[in-house]
Amino acid sequence: MFSSNYLGPLSRASCSRTFSAQGCDLCLKLYDSPSSLVKHIEICPLSAPASLGTKILPFAGSVDEKHTTKDAKAIAFNCVMVGGGTDGSLDLCARVCLVDEDEDIIFHTYVQPQSTVTDYRYEITGLTEEHLRNSKSHKEVQDKILEILYNGESARRLMSDSGKARLLVGHDLKHGLDCLRINYPGHLLRDTAKYRPLLKTNLVSHSLKYLTKTYLGYNIQTGEHDPYVDCVSVMRLYKRMRAQDHQVNGIGTPNSDSGFESQKAEELENMTPDELYQLSKSNYKCWCLDSKKAAGPVDF
């Protein structure tokens, strides 16, 4: 935590005392006084979104498709896995949901698994063979998701730090994208399972269920896992973290470069380990930079 006059970071003890008295445990914002905090806490916890359920569709899969060219900068993604393989432990994507920043569904469909399903994991997924009977193919789902994310962007432009392509928000994104065999640039991914402020002290991920309860104030995944509820929750987490406003000047700040880029190779080779350590800075990039237009999309 930085002092209010931005002269530098508070000591750990002072930071802890100040936050205990004036900080919100959910949104992590600091308020002017304990009384202001009390008023804020009354409205900070969010209500859980309504579940989509698992109604069987009469046609090939899409429940509510509203793919538009809205100005949404970020899209939340979640997929539901059934089991394949002899013991049902192989994850197969069977349901996909994408929502925008307003929590509106952009795309939702059941997906035809590429291998034989040996365990529908009904207690968690709520899915049966009937749900997947007329579902969309892997290729159809891949193409649709990429069409939404690319947002008319060219592949060349997609690799840059600017353009119209959307940020993709999710929890353990790599696993879901790998199951769908989708590649998307790392600088456009926002993963709540990898974002440093949301990790355990040993840099291991918390579950989405834990993060939602801790930072949003409601429970999810108490029975069947609903992809819409998970999408909305992960989007809300992202927006809460993005809304943080941090001091960004000085040593060790969230948006600093590694410190080596401006040094010539021969200069670095002649430095002692201590000198190299003093020069180095964290490569951590804060999501609060996403809300600053000048920064553009950033990685972490």
PDB file of C-alpha atoms in Angstrom:
ATOM      1  CA  MET A   1       0.000   0.000   0.000  1.00  0.00           C
ATOM      2  CA  PHE A   2       1.266   3.503  -0.804  1.00  0.00           C
ATOM      3  CA  SER A   3       0.871   6.480   1.467  1.00  0.00           C
ATOM      4  CA  SER A   4      -1.823   8.959   0.477  1.00  0.00           C
ATOM      5  CA  ASN A   5       0.700  11.607  -0.565  1.00  0.00           C
ATOM      6  CA  TYR A   6       2.523   9.064  -2.799  1.00  0.00           C
ATOM      7  CA  LEU A   7       5.872   9.631  -1.094  1.00  0.00           C
ATOM      8  CA  GLY A   8       6.436   5.908  -1.003  1.00  0.00           C
ATOM      9  CA  PRO A   9       5.076   2.607   0.261  1.00  0.00           C
ATOM     10  CA  LEU A  10       3.933   2.282   3.847  1.00  0.00           C
ATOM     11  CA  SER A  11       5.749  -0.103   6.148  1.00  0.00           C
ATOM     12  CA  ARG A  12       4.151  -3.534   6.385  1.00  0.00           C
ATOM     13  CA  ALA A  13       2.877  -2.931   9.926  1.00  0.00           C
ATOM     14  CA  SER A  14       1.405   0.474   9.058  1.00  0.00           C
ATOM     15  CA  CYS A  15      -0.150  -0.874   5.881  1.00  0.00           C
ATOM     16  CA  SER A  16      -1.792  -3.726   7.778  1.00  0.00           C
ATOM     17  CA  ARG A  17      -3.198  -1.427  10.470  1.00  0.00           C
ATOM     18  CA  THR A  18      -4.523   1.088   7.945  1.00  0.00           C
ATOM     19  CA  PHE A  19      -6.202  -1.548   5.794  1.00  0.00           C
ATOM     20  CA  SER A  20      -7.739  -3.316   8.815  1.00  0.00           C
ATOM     21  CA  ALA A  21      -9.395  -0.054   9.835  1.00  0.00           C
ATOM     22  CA  GLN A  22     -10.304   1.420   6.453  1.00  0.00           C
ATOM     23  CA  GLY A  23      -9.956  -1.276   3.770  1.00  0.00           C
ATOM     24  CA  CYS A  24     -12.624  -3.482   2.191  1.00  0.00           C
ATOM     25  CA  ASP A  25     -11.720  -7.190   2.220  1.00  0.00           C
ATOM     26  CA  LEU A  26     -13.841  -7.806  -0.893  1.00  0.00           C
ATOM     27  CA  CYS A  27     -12.919  -5.110  -3.421  1.00  0.00           C
ATOM     28  CA  LEU A  28      -9.627  -4.188  -1.662  1.00  0.00           C
ATOM     29  CA  LYS A  29     -10.307  -0.452  -1.873  1.00  0.00           C
ATOM     30  CA  LEU A  30      -9.171   1.891   0.889  1.00  0.00           C
ATOM     31  CA  TYR A  31     -11.702   4.381   2.297  1.00  0.00           C
ATOM     32  CA  ASP A  32     -11.227   7.749   3.985  1.00  0.00           C
ATOM     33  CA  SER A  33     -12.496   6.626   7.370  1.00  0.00           C
ATOM     34  CA  PRO A  34     -13.923   3.603   9.200  1.00  0.00           C
ATOM     35  CA  SER A  35     -17.412   5.125   8.909  1.00  0.00           C
ATOM     36  CA  SER A  36     -17.060   5.403   5.122  1.00  0.00           C
ATOM     37  CA  LEU A  37     -15.985   1.767   5.050  1.00  0.00           C
ATOM     38  CA  VAL A  38     -19.079   0.693   7.018  1.00  0.00           C
ATOM     39  CA  LYS A  39     -21.360   2.383   4.469  1.00  0.00           C
ATOM     40  CA  HIS A  40     -19.458   0.776   1.584  1.00  0.00           C
ATOM     41  CA  ILE A  41     -19.573  -2.740   3.056  1.00  0.00           C
ATOM     42  CA  GLU A  42     -23.385  -2.626   2.951  1.00  0.00           C
ATOM     43  CA  ILE A  43     -23.338  -2.535  -0.860  1.00  0.00           C
ATOM     44  CA  CYS A  44     -20.047  -4.204  -1.794  1.00  0.00           C
ATOM     45  CA  PRO A  45     -21.062  -7.912  -1.745  1.00  0.00           C
ATOM     46  CA  LEU A  46     -22.631  -8.913  -5.065  1.00  0.00           C
ATOM     47  CA  SER A  47     -25.546 -11.253  -5.653  1.00  0.00           C
ATOM     48  CA  ALA A  48     -24.916 -14.531  -7.443  1.00  0.00           C
ATOM     49  CA  PRO A  49     -26.070 -14.516 -11.096  1.00  0.00           C
ATOM     50  CA  ALA A  50     -29.022 -16.699 -12.046  1.00  0.00           C
ATOM     51  CA  SER A  51     -28.129 -20.127 -13.404  1.00  0.00           C
ATOM     52  CA  LEU A  52     -28.737 -21.036 -17.051  1.00  0.00           C
ATOM     53  CA  GLY A  53     -29.588 -24.618 -16.180  1.00  0.00           C
ATOM     54  CA  THR A  54     -29.168 -27.557 -18.545  1.00  0.00           C
ATOM     55  CA  LYS A  55     -32.277 -27.608 -20.681  1.00  0.00           C
ATOM     56  CA  ILE A  56     -32.062 -29.925 -23.690  1.00  0.00           C
ATOM     57  CA  LEU A  57     -32.043 -27.948 -26.913  1.00  0.00           C
ATOM     58  CA  PRO A  58     -34.283 -28.907 -29.822  1.00  0.00           C
ATOM     59  CA  PHE A  59     -31.625 -27.953 -32.383  1.00  0.00           C
ATOM     60  CA  ALA A  60     -27.864 -27.885 -32.781  1.00  0.00           C
ATOM     61  CA  GLY A  61     -26.712 -26.240 -29.653  1.00  0.00           C
ATOM     62  CA  SER A  62     -26.818 -22.467 -29.401  1.00  0.00           C
ATOM     63  CA  VAL A  63     -28.987 -21.163 -26.545  1.00  0.00           C
ATOM     64  CA  ASP A  64     -28.508 -17.434 -26.888  1.00  0.00           C
ATOM     65  CA  GLU A  65     -26.163 -16.202 -29.568  1.00  0.00           C
ATOM     66  CA  LYS A  66     -25.796 -12.435 -29.731  1.00  0.00           C
ATOM     67  CA  HIS A  67     -22.544 -11.930 -31.559  1.00  0.00           C
ATOM     68  CA  THR A  68     -22.290  -8.229 -32.289  1.00  0.00           C
ATOM     69  CA  THR A  69     -19.478  -5.748 -32.800  1.00  0.00           C
ATOM     70  CA  LYS A  70     -20.071  -4.105 -29.432  1.00  0.00           C
ATOM     71  CA  ASP A  71     -17.233  -2.135 -27.860  1.00  0.00           C
ATOM     72  CA  ALA A  72     -16.581  -4.789 -25.201  1.00  0.00           C
ATOM     73  CA  LYS A  73     -12.862  -4.861 -24.476  1.00  0.00           C
ATOM     74  CA  ALA A  74     -13.003  -8.198 -22.640  1.00  0.00           C
ATOM     75  CA  ILE A  75     -14.842 -11.495 -23.051  1.00  0.00           C
ATOM     76  CA  ALA A  76     -15.188 -14.095 -20.272  1.00  0.00           C
ATOM     77  CA  PHE A  77     -14.870 -17.758 -21.230  1.00  0.00           C
ATOM     78  CA  ASN A  78     -15.789 -20.983 -19.460  1.00  0.00           C
ATOM     79  CA  CYS A  79     -16.199 -24.563 -20.588  1.00  0.00           C
ATOM     80  CA  VAL A  80     -17.683 -27.630 -18.909  1.00  0.00           C
ATOM     81  CA  MET A  81     -15.762 -30.901 -19.145  1.00  0.00           C
ATOM     82  CA  VAL A  82     -17.047 -34.459 -19.320  1.00  0.00           C
ATOM     83  CA  GLY A  83     -14.784 -37.498 -18.975  1.00  0.00           C
ATOM     84  CA  GLY A  84     -13.187 -39.699 -21.599  1.00  0.00           C
ATOM     85  CA  GLY A  85     -10.710 -42.551 -21.553  1.00  0.00           C
ATOM     86  CA  THR A  86     -11.070 -45.908 -19.848  1.00  0.00           C
ATOM     87  CA  ASP A  87     -11.343 -44.372 -16.380  1.00  0.00           C
ATOM     88  CA  GLY A  88     -13.174 -41.149 -17.336  1.00  0.00           C
ATOM     89  CA  SER A  89     -10.249 -38.951 -16.270  1.00  0.00           C
ATOM     90  CA  LEU A  90      -9.617 -37.409 -19.711  1.00  0.00           C
ATOM     91  CA  ASP A  91     -11.190 -33.938 -19.899  1.00  0.00           C
ATOM     92  CA  LEU A  92     -13.414 -33.408 -22.944  1.00  0.00           C
ATOM     93  CA  CYS A  93     -15.059 -30.046 -23.573  1.00  0.00           C
ATOM     94  CA  ALA A  94     -18.840 -30.491 -23.777  1.00  0.00           C
ATOM     95  CA  ARG A  95     -20.256 -27.013 -23.160  1.00  0.00           C
ATOM     96  CA  VAL A  96     -18.972 -23.486 -23.783  1.00  0.00           C
ATOM     97  CA  CYS A  97     -20.149 -20.063 -22.678  1.00  0.00           C
ATOM     98  CA  LEU A  98     -18.865 -16.562 -23.483  1.00  0.00           C
ATOM     99  CA  VAL A  99     -20.172 -13.358 -21.877  1.00  0.00           C
ATOM    100  CA  ASP A 100     -19.285  -9.695 -22.320  1.00  0.00           C
ATOM    101  CA  GLU A 101     -18.478  -7.086 -19.683  1.00  0.00           C
ATOM    102  CA  ASP A 102     -22.186  -6.357 -19.215  1.00  0.00           C
ATOM    103  CA  GLU A 103     -22.738 -10.048 -18.324  1.00  0.00           C
ATOM    104  CA  ASP A 104     -24.736 -10.631 -21.497  1.00  0.00           C
ATOM    105  CA  ILE A 105     -24.313 -13.983 -23.240  1.00  0.00           C
ATOM    106  CA  ILE A 106     -22.472 -13.714 -26.541  1.00  0.00           C
ATOM    107  CA  PHE A 107     -22.238 -17.414 -27.293  1.00  0.00           C
ATOM    108  CA  HIS A 108     -23.387 -20.566 -25.523  1.00  0.00           C
ATOM    109  CA  THR A 109     -23.462 -24.059 -26.941  1.00  0.00           C
ATOM    110  CA  TYR A 110     -23.002 -27.740 -26.262  1.00  0.00           C
ATOM    111  CA  VAL A 111     -19.967 -29.260 -27.970  1.00  0.00           C
ATOM    112  CA  GLN A 112     -19.574 -32.690 -29.543  1.00  0.00           C
ATOM    113  CA  PRO A 113     -16.588 -34.304 -27.739  1.00  0.00           C
ATOM    114  CA  GLN A 114     -13.814 -35.553 -29.988  1.00  0.00           C
ATOM    115  CA  SER A 115     -13.510 -38.832 -28.074  1.00  0.00           C
ATOM    116  CA  THR A 116     -16.043 -41.253 -26.638  1.00  0.00           C
ATOM    117  CA  VAL A 117     -17.557 -40.024 -23.388  1.00  0.00           C
ATOM    118  CA  THR A 118     -17.137 -42.584 -20.607  1.00  0.00           C
ATOM    119  CA  ASP A 119     -18.253 -40.375 -17.712  1.00  0.00           C
ATOM    120  CA  TYR A 120     -20.695 -37.497 -18.083  1.00  0.00           C
ATOM    121  CA  ARG A 121     -19.831 -36.387 -14.521  1.00  0.00           C
ATOM    122  CA  TYR A 122     -23.524 -35.701 -14.092  1.00  0.00           C
ATOM    123  CA  GLU A 123     -23.327 -34.535 -10.469  1.00  0.00           C
ATOM    124  CA  ILE A 124     -21.082 -31.653 -11.565  1.00  0.00           C
ATOM    125  CA  THR A 125     -22.030 -31.040 -15.204  1.00  0.00           C
ATOM    126  CA  GLY A 126     -25.726 -31.897 -15.212  1.00  0.00           C
ATOM    127  CA  LEU A 127     -25.156 -33.280 -18.717  1.00  0.00           C
ATOM    128  CA  THR A 128     -26.395 -36.499 -20.288  1.00  0.00           C
ATOM    129  CA  GLU A 129     -26.015 -38.132 -23.691  1.00  0.00           C
ATOM    130  CA  GLU A 130     -29.168 -36.361 -24.824  1.00  0.00           C
ATOM    131  CA  HIS A 131     -27.633 -32.910 -24.319  1.00  0.00           C
ATOM    132  CA  LEU A 132     -24.823 -33.686 -26.742  1.00  0.00           C
ATOM    133  CA  ARG A 133     -26.828 -35.581 -29.353  1.00  0.00           C
ATOM    134  CA  ASN A 134     -27.215 -32.631 -31.756  1.00  0.00           C
ATOM    135  CA  SER A 135     -24.387 -30.496 -30.419  1.00  0.00           C
ATOM    136  CA  LYS A 136     -22.012 -28.375 -32.490  1.00  0.00           C
ATOM    137  CA  SER A 137     -18.771 -29.861 -33.759  1.00  0.00           C
ATOM    138  CA  HIS A 138     -15.402 -28.952 -32.308  1.00  0.00           C
ATOM    139  CA  LYS A 139     -14.529 -27.069 -35.501  1.00  0.00           C
ATOM    140  CA  GLU A 140     -17.741 -25.026 -35.474  1.00  0.00           C
ATOM    141  CA  VAL A 141     -17.122 -23.982 -31.884  1.00  0.00           C
ATOM    142  CA  GLN A 142     -13.459 -23.165 -32.539  1.00  0.00           C
ATOM    143  CA  ASP A 143     -14.348 -20.984 -35.514  1.00  0.00           C
ATOM    144  CA  LYS A 144     -17.109 -19.149 -33.690  1.00  0.00           C
ATOM    145  CA  ILE A 145     -15.009 -18.388 -30.613  1.00  0.00           C
ATOM    146  CA  LEU A 146     -12.107 -17.099 -32.704  1.00  0.00           C
ATOM    147  CA  GLU A 147     -14.470 -15.000 -34.817  1.00  0.00           C
ATOM    148  CA  ILE A 148     -15.762 -13.346 -31.652  1.00  0.00           C
ATOM    149  CA  LEU A 149     -12.314 -12.813 -30.133  1.00  0.00           C
ATOM    150  CA  TYR A 150     -10.606 -11.601 -33.300  1.00  0.00           C
ATOM    151  CA  ASN A 151     -13.436  -9.061 -33.778  1.00  0.00           C
ATOM    152  CA  GLY A 152     -12.461  -8.538 -37.416  1.00  0.00           C
ATOM    153  CA  GLU A 153      -8.771  -8.287 -36.556  1.00  0.00           C
ATOM    154  CA  SER A 154      -6.044  -9.630 -38.822  1.00  0.00           C
ATOM    155  CA  ALA A 155      -3.633 -12.260 -37.480  1.00  0.00           C
ATOM    156  CA  ARG A 156      -0.723  -9.840 -37.914  1.00  0.00           C
ATOM    157  CA  ARG A 157      -2.409  -7.068 -35.960  1.00  0.00           C
ATOM    158  CA  LEU A 158      -3.475  -9.565 -33.293  1.00  0.00           C
ATOM    159  CA  MET A 159       0.123 -10.048 -32.197  1.00  0.00           C
ATOM    160  CA  SER A 160       0.579  -6.338 -31.513  1.00  0.00           C
ATOM    161  CA  ASP A 161      -0.390  -4.425 -28.375  1.00  0.00           C
ATOM    162  CA  SER A 162      -3.165  -2.531 -30.127  1.00  0.00           C
ATOM    163  CA  GLY A 163      -6.145  -3.226 -32.311  1.00  0.00           C
ATOM    164  CA  LYS A 164      -9.717  -4.429 -31.919  1.00  0.00           C
ATOM    165  CA  ALA A 165      -9.119  -7.992 -30.709  1.00  0.00           C
ATOM    166  CA  ARG A 166     -10.698  -8.725 -27.345  1.00  0.00           C
ATOM    167  CA  LEU A 167      -9.088  -9.654 -24.065  1.00  0.00           C
ATOM    168  CA  LEU A 168     -10.035 -13.183 -22.996  1.00  0.00           C
ATOM    169  CA  VAL A 169     -10.831 -13.585 -19.306  1.00  0.00           C
ATOM    170  CA  GLY A 170     -11.088 -16.920 -17.523  1.00  0.00           C
ATOM    171  CA  HIS A 171      -9.879 -19.237 -14.773  1.00  0.00           C
ATOM    172  CA  ASP A 172      -7.179 -21.714 -15.839  1.00  0.00           C
ATOM    173  CA  LEU A 173      -7.572 -20.514 -19.405  1.00  0.00           C
ATOM    174  CA  LYS A 174      -4.843 -22.696 -20.888  1.00  0.00           C
ATOM    175  CA  HIS A 175      -6.632 -25.892 -19.898  1.00  0.00           C
ATOM    176  CA  GLY A 176      -9.918 -24.859 -21.498  1.00  0.00           C
ATOM    177  CA  LEU A 177      -8.288 -23.514 -24.644  1.00  0.00           C
ATOM    178  CA  ASP A 178      -6.117 -26.615 -24.998  1.00  0.00           C
ATOM    179  CA  CYS A 179      -9.194 -28.843 -24.807  1.00  0.00           C
ATOM    180  CA  LEU A 180     -10.709 -26.835 -27.654  1.00  0.00           C
ATOM    181  CA  ARG A 181      -7.348 -26.682 -29.469  1.00  0.00           C
ATOM    182  CA  ILE A 182      -7.470 -22.903 -29.605  1.00  0.00           C
ATOM    183  CA  ASN A 183      -4.361 -20.724 -29.593  1.00  0.00           C
ATOM    184  CA  TYR A 184      -4.713 -17.104 -28.522  1.00  0.00           C
ATOM    185  CA  PRO A 185      -1.884 -14.613 -27.846  1.00  0.00           C
ATOM    186  CA  GLY A 186      -0.683 -14.529 -24.258  1.00  0.00           C
ATOM    187  CA  HIS A 187      -0.765 -10.721 -24.043  1.00  0.00           C
ATOM    188  CA  LEU A 188      -4.550 -10.872 -24.588  1.00  0.00           C
ATOM    189  CA  LEU A 189      -5.218 -13.407 -21.814  1.00  0.00           C
ATOM    190  CA  ARG A 190      -6.379 -12.425 -18.318  1.00  0.00           C
ATOM    191  CA  ASP A 191      -6.306 -15.542 -16.128  1.00  0.00           C
ATOM    192  CA  THR A 192      -7.571 -15.356 -12.531  1.00  0.00           C
ATOM    193  CA  ALA A 193      -5.660 -18.586 -11.851  1.00  0.00           C
ATOM    194  CA  LYS A 194      -2.358 -16.840 -12.673  1.00  0.00           C
ATOM    195  CA  TYR A 195      -2.839 -13.220 -11.648  1.00  0.00           C
ATOM    196  CA  ARG A 196      -0.326 -12.636  -8.863  1.00  0.00           C
ATOM    197  CA  PRO A 197      -2.526 -10.703  -6.380  1.00  0.00           C
ATOM    198  CA  LEU A 198      -5.041 -13.591  -6.468  1.00  0.00           C
ATOM    199  CA  LEU A 199      -2.522 -16.381  -5.852  1.00  0.00           C
ATOM    200  CA  LYS A 200      -1.643 -18.072  -2.582  1.00  0.00           C
ATOM    201  CA  THR A 201       1.594 -16.953  -0.921  1.00  0.00           C
ATOM    202  CA  ASN A 202       3.409 -19.885  -2.568  1.00  0.00           C
ATOM    203  CA  LEU A 203       2.111 -18.658  -5.977  1.00  0.00           C
ATOM    204  CA  VAL A 204      -0.333 -21.573  -6.310  1.00  0.00           C
ATOM    205  CA  SER A 205      -3.793 -20.782  -7.639  1.00  0.00           C
ATOM    206  CA  HIS A 206      -6.926 -20.575  -5.547  1.00  0.00           C
ATOM    207  CA  SER A 207     -10.102 -22.127  -6.938  1.00  0.00           C
ATOM    208  CA  LEU A 208     -12.625 -19.900  -8.707  1.00  0.00           C
ATOM    209  CA  LYS A 209     -15.100 -20.876  -5.983  1.00  0.00           C
ATOM    210  CA  TYR A 210     -12.773 -19.521  -3.285  1.00  0.00           C
ATOM    211  CA  LEU A 211     -11.958 -16.324  -5.197  1.00  0.00           C
ATOM    212  CA  THR A 212     -15.633 -15.603  -5.841  1.00  0.00           C
ATOM    213  CA  LYS A 213     -16.539 -15.985  -2.172  1.00  0.00           C
ATOM    214  CA  THR A 214     -13.505 -13.983  -1.022  1.00  0.00           C
ATOM    215  CA  TYR A 215     -13.678 -11.038  -3.432  1.00  0.00           C
ATOM    216  CA  LEU A 216     -17.315 -10.972  -4.590  1.00  0.00           C
ATOM    217  CA  GLY A 217     -19.121 -12.215  -1.483  1.00  0.00           C
ATOM    218  CA  TYR A 218     -21.282 -15.060  -2.813  1.00  0.00           C
ATOM    219  CA  ASN A 219     -21.074 -18.820  -3.333  1.00  0.00           C
ATOM    220  CA  ILE A 220     -20.818 -20.700  -6.635  1.00  0.00           C
ATOM    221  CA  GLN A 221     -20.405 -24.359  -7.639  1.00  0.00           C
ATOM    222  CA  THR A 222     -22.409 -25.655  -4.695  1.00  0.00           C
ATOM    223  CA  GLY A 223     -23.942 -28.292  -6.988  1.00  0.00           C
ATOM    224  CA  GLU A 224     -23.836 -28.429 -10.767  1.00  0.00           C
ATOM    225  CA  HIS A 225     -21.231 -26.092 -12.308  1.00  0.00           C
ATOM    226  CA  ASP A 226     -23.039 -23.578 -14.475  1.00  0.00           C
ATOM    227  CA  PRO A 227     -20.786 -22.066 -17.178  1.00  0.00           C
ATOM    228  CA  TYR A 228     -22.734 -18.801 -17.260  1.00  0.00           C
ATOM    229  CA  VAL A 229     -22.410 -18.307 -13.493  1.00  0.00           C
ATOM    230  CA  ASP A 230     -18.685 -19.076 -13.696  1.00  0.00           C
ATOM    231  CA  CYS A 231     -18.249 -16.692 -16.658  1.00  0.00           C
ATOM    232  CA  VAL A 232     -19.985 -13.851 -14.856  1.00  0.00           C
ATOM    233  CA  SER A 233     -18.000 -14.498 -11.686  1.00  0.00           C
ATOM    234  CA  VAL A 234     -14.655 -14.502 -13.445  1.00  0.00           C
ATOM    235  CA  MET A 235     -15.588 -11.314 -15.327  1.00  0.00           C
ATOM    236  CA  ARG A 236     -16.565  -9.636 -12.055  1.00  0.00           C
ATOM    237  CA  LEU A 237     -13.247 -10.666 -10.504  1.00  0.00           C
ATOM    238  CA  TYR A 238     -11.364  -9.250 -13.468  1.00  0.00           C
ATOM    239  CA  LYS A 239     -13.277  -5.969 -13.342  1.00  0.00           C
ATOM    240  CA  ARG A 240     -12.688  -5.614  -9.591  1.00  0.00           C
ATOM    241  CA  MET A 241      -8.970  -6.140 -10.030  1.00  0.00           C
ATOM    242  CA  ARG A 242      -8.909  -3.862 -13.082  1.00  0.00           C
ATOM    243  CA  ALA A 243     -10.617  -1.123 -11.058  1.00  0.00           C
ATOM    244  CA  GLN A 244      -7.710  -0.970  -8.583  1.00  0.00           C
ATOM    245  CA  ASP A 245      -5.727   2.240  -8.943  1.00  0.00           C
ATOM    246  CA  HIS A 246      -2.062   1.798  -8.104  1.00  0.00           C
ATOM    247  CA  GLN A 247       0.973   4.023  -7.837  1.00  0.00           C
ATOM    248  CA  VAL A 248       2.952   3.328 -11.020  1.00  0.00           C
ATOM    249  CA  ASN A 249       6.122   5.404 -10.634  1.00  0.00           C
ATOM    250  CA  GLY A 250       9.357   4.287  -9.046  1.00  0.00           C
ATOM    251  CA  ILE A 251      11.234   1.096  -8.420  1.00  0.00           C
ATOM    252  CA  GLY A 252       9.390  -2.206  -8.378  1.00  0.00           C
ATOM    253  CA  THR A 253       6.107  -0.832  -9.646  1.00  0.00           C
ATOM    254  CA  PRO A 254       3.515  -3.107 -11.286  1.00  0.00           C
ATOM    255  CA  ASN A 255       4.097  -1.877 -14.839  1.00  0.00           C
ATOM    256  CA  SER A 256       7.891  -1.610 -14.862  1.00  0.00           C
ATOM    257  CA  ASP A 257      10.031  -3.405 -17.418  1.00  0.00           C
ATOM    258  CA  SER A 258      12.703  -5.856 -16.401  1.00  0.00           C
ATOM    259  CA  GLY A 259      15.333  -3.108 -16.438  1.00  0.00           C
ATOM    260  CA  PHE A 260      17.720  -4.873 -18.822  1.00  0.00           C
ATOM    261  CA  GLU A 261      16.285  -3.703 -22.138  1.00  0.00           C
ATOM    262  CA  SER A 262      18.186  -0.399 -22.212  1.00  0.00           C
ATOM    263  CA  GLN A 263      21.531  -1.945 -21.314  1.00  0.00           C
ATOM    264  CA  LYS A 264      24.040  -3.072 -23.906  1.00  0.00           C
ATOM    265  CA  ALA A 265      25.123  -6.712 -23.778  1.00  0.00           C
ATOM    266  CA  GLU A 266      28.745  -5.897 -22.953  1.00  0.00           C
ATOM    267  CA  GLU A 267      27.677  -3.678 -20.050  1.00  0.00           C
ATOM    268  CA  LEU A 268      25.580  -6.472 -18.582  1.00  0.00           C
ATOM    269  CA  GLU A 269      28.410  -8.982 -18.938  1.00  0.00           C
ATOM    270  CA  ASN A 270      30.732  -6.767 -16.877  1.00  0.00           C
ATOM    271  CA  MET A 271      28.279  -6.284 -14.012  1.00  0.00           C
ATOM    272  CA  THR A 272      28.509  -8.144 -10.719  1.00  0.00           C
ATOM    273  CA  PRO A 273      25.556 -10.270  -9.531  1.00  0.00           C
ATOM    274  CA  ASP A 274      24.689  -7.569  -6.989  1.00  0.00           C
ATOM    275  CA  GLU A 275      24.670  -4.884  -9.682  1.00  0.00           C
ATOM    276  CA  LEU A 276      22.440  -7.024 -11.906  1.00  0.00           C
ATOM    277  CA  TYR A 277      20.068  -7.599  -9.011  1.00  0.00           C
ATOM    278  CA  GLN A 278      19.815  -3.858  -8.325  1.00  0.00           C
ATOM    279  CA  LEU A 279      19.025  -3.248 -11.990  1.00  0.00           C
ATOM    280  CA  SER A 280      16.347  -5.917 -12.269  1.00  0.00           C
ATOM    281  CA  LYS A 281      12.682  -5.181 -11.710  1.00  0.00           C
ATOM    282  CA  SER A 282       9.562  -7.301 -11.519  1.00  0.00           C
ATOM    283  CA  ASN A 283       7.946  -8.242 -14.849  1.00  0.00           C
ATOM    284  CA  TYR A 284       4.543  -8.319 -13.168  1.00  0.00           C
ATOM    285  CA  LYS A 285       1.946  -6.259 -15.036  1.00  0.00           C
ATOM    286  CA  CYS A 286      -1.084  -5.032 -13.129  1.00  0.00           C
ATOM    287  CA  TRP A 287      -4.617  -5.354 -14.521  1.00  0.00           C
ATOM    288  CA  CYS A 288      -5.340  -1.797 -13.403  1.00  0.00           C
ATOM    289  CA  LEU A 289      -3.361  -0.781 -16.495  1.00  0.00           C
ATOM    290  CA  ASP A 290      -6.114  -2.240 -18.690  1.00  0.00           C
ATOM    291  CA  SER A 291      -8.342   0.660 -17.687  1.00  0.00           C
ATOM    292  CA  LYS A 292      -5.740   3.219 -18.762  1.00  0.00           C
ATOM    293  CA  LYS A 293      -6.118   3.841 -22.489  1.00  0.00           C
ATOM    294  CA  ALA A 294      -2.538   4.939 -22.935  1.00  0.00           C
ATOM    295  CA  ALA A 295      -1.262   1.602 -21.674  1.00  0.00           C
ATOM    296  CA  GLY A 296      -3.189  -0.576 -24.137  1.00  0.00           C
ATOM    297  CA  PRO A 297      -3.410  -4.349 -23.585  1.00  0.00           C
ATOM    298  CA  VAL A 298      -0.690  -5.575 -21.231  1.00  0.00           C
ATOM    299  CA  ASP A 299       0.549  -8.942 -20.128  1.00  0.00           C
ATOM    300  CA  PHE A 300       1.753 -10.057 -16.734  1.00  0.00           C
TER     301      PHE A 300
END
